[in-house]
């Protein structure tokens, strides 16, 4: 079966000192591109090589062996990028645009990011949790305010911010229509991107269309459905690869990356092929909560 491809005001709080777990997660993020790329060569040390940092939640995050087969799309993104672009995946389970900042994780990225690098920002899943004041943001106020911290922080470092609307969950109505689940958050991010002149990857719209194309039954093979779990939020390897393809295609289509930076976004990768899935790697240890 061929791979699927869809054409398609608040004052900032002083962040707490970065926790040991956040530090370890940041360190773990560094080698992800190397794990999936071809062997190192002299060309990979060229001065024009850039790093794409990911700030996000569990849908993008690097996973550990205890969570396998759960897979974040950030784990698969290097499959679609050339050796000119490294991936530093700082996304962590359970984080919102607010808690990521409050825990010092944005500061960790900004300490490492360099001129010419990219900061890809995807949040909403946990911003929506109104019962949890440590994570909740309101889409048309605090959510936008926190996102602007990422945008301004990247620009202050000479890096380019890129906003990505949250990937959709697997939810269908009785007629088999794929349903949006993120309320006003995608619209709020789109409005902020336009206001601030930031490139926008509309992963929410693209993933919704992809789930609709696949349908109720086939989407189960893209989400973390196991013998003991029916997870309609997180992905398994095929789902992570499929969403990473959407992200890479949008990076190319929005002219964030050039053609020489992106590869295999057509049918070269079949996400259902175990040979491609085997190129993903889970870190030893326990996935951060």
Coordinates of N, CA, C and O in Angstrom, one line a residue, residues 28 30 40 58 69 73 75 78 109 115 127 130 145 151 164 170 191 245 250 267 270 286:
X28 N 18.2 14.7 25.5 CA 17.8 13.6 24.7 C 17.3 14.0 23.3 O 17.4 13.2 22.4
X30 N 18.7 16.1 21.3 CA 19.7 16.5 20.3 C 20.1 15.4 19.3 O 20.3 15.8 18.1
X40 N 27.4 10.0 9.0 CA 27.9 11.3 8.9 C 29.0 11.5 7.8 O 29.7 10.5 7.5
X58 N 2.7 15.9 23.6 CA 2.9 14.5 23.4 C 2.7 14.0 22.0 O 3.2 12.9 21.6
X69 N 4.2 1.0 21.4 CA 4.5 1.6 20.1 C 4.0 3.1 19.9 O 4.0 3.6 18.8
X73 N 5.1 12.5 16.2 CA 5.5 12.8 14.8 C 6.9 13.4 14.6 O 7.5 13.3 13.6
X75 N 9.5 12.3 16.0 CA 10.4 11.2 15.8 C 10.6 10.8 14.4 O 11.6 10.3 14.0
X78 N 12.7 13.6 10.8 CA 13.9 13.5 10.1 C 13.9 12.6 8.8 O 14.8 12.8 7.9
X109 N 15.4 26.1 25.0 CA 15.5 26.2 23.5 C 16.2 27.5 23.2 O 17.1 27.5 22.3
X115 N 21.1 31.9 15.1 CA 20.6 32.6 13.9 C 20.5 31.6 12.7 O 21.4 30.8 12.4
X127 N -3.6 22.9 26.3 CA -4.2 24.3 26.6 C -5.7 24.2 26.8 O -6.3 25.1 27.4
X130 N -9.4 23.1 30.8 CA -9.8 24.2 31.6 C -9.8 23.9 33.1 O -9.8 24.8 33.9
X145 N -1.1 35.0 23.8 CA 0.0 35.7 24.5 C 1.2 34.8 24.7 O 2.4 35.2 24.5
X151 N 7.4 33.2 19.5 CA 7.7 33.9 18.3 C 8.7 35.0 18.6 O 9.7 35.1 17.9
X164 N 2.4 25.9 14.0 CA 1.7 24.7 13.5 C 0.4 24.4 14.3 O 0.5 24.2 15.5
X170 N -8.6 11.4 16.5 CA -9.4 10.5 15.7 C -10.8 10.6 16.3 O -11.1 10.0 17.4
X191 N -5.0 33.4 13.3 CA -5.1 34.8 13.4 C -3.7 35.4 13.9 O -3.3 36.5 13.4
X245 N 5.0 13.6 7.4 CA 4.9 13.9 6.0 C 4.1 15.2 5.8 O 4.5 16.1 5.0
X250 N 4.2 20.9 4.3 CA 3.9 22.2 4.7 C 5.1 23.1 4.8 O 5.1 24.3 4.4
X267 N 5.6 9.5 -2.6 CA 5.3 8.1 -2.3 C 6.5 7.3 -2.0 O 6.4 6.0 -1.9
X270 N 6.3 4.4 2.4 CA 5.0 3.8 2.7 C 5.0 3.6 4.2 O 5.7 2.8 4.8
X286 N 12.0 5.9 30.7 CA 10.6 6.1 30.9 C 10.2 7.4 30.3 O 10.8 8.4 30.5

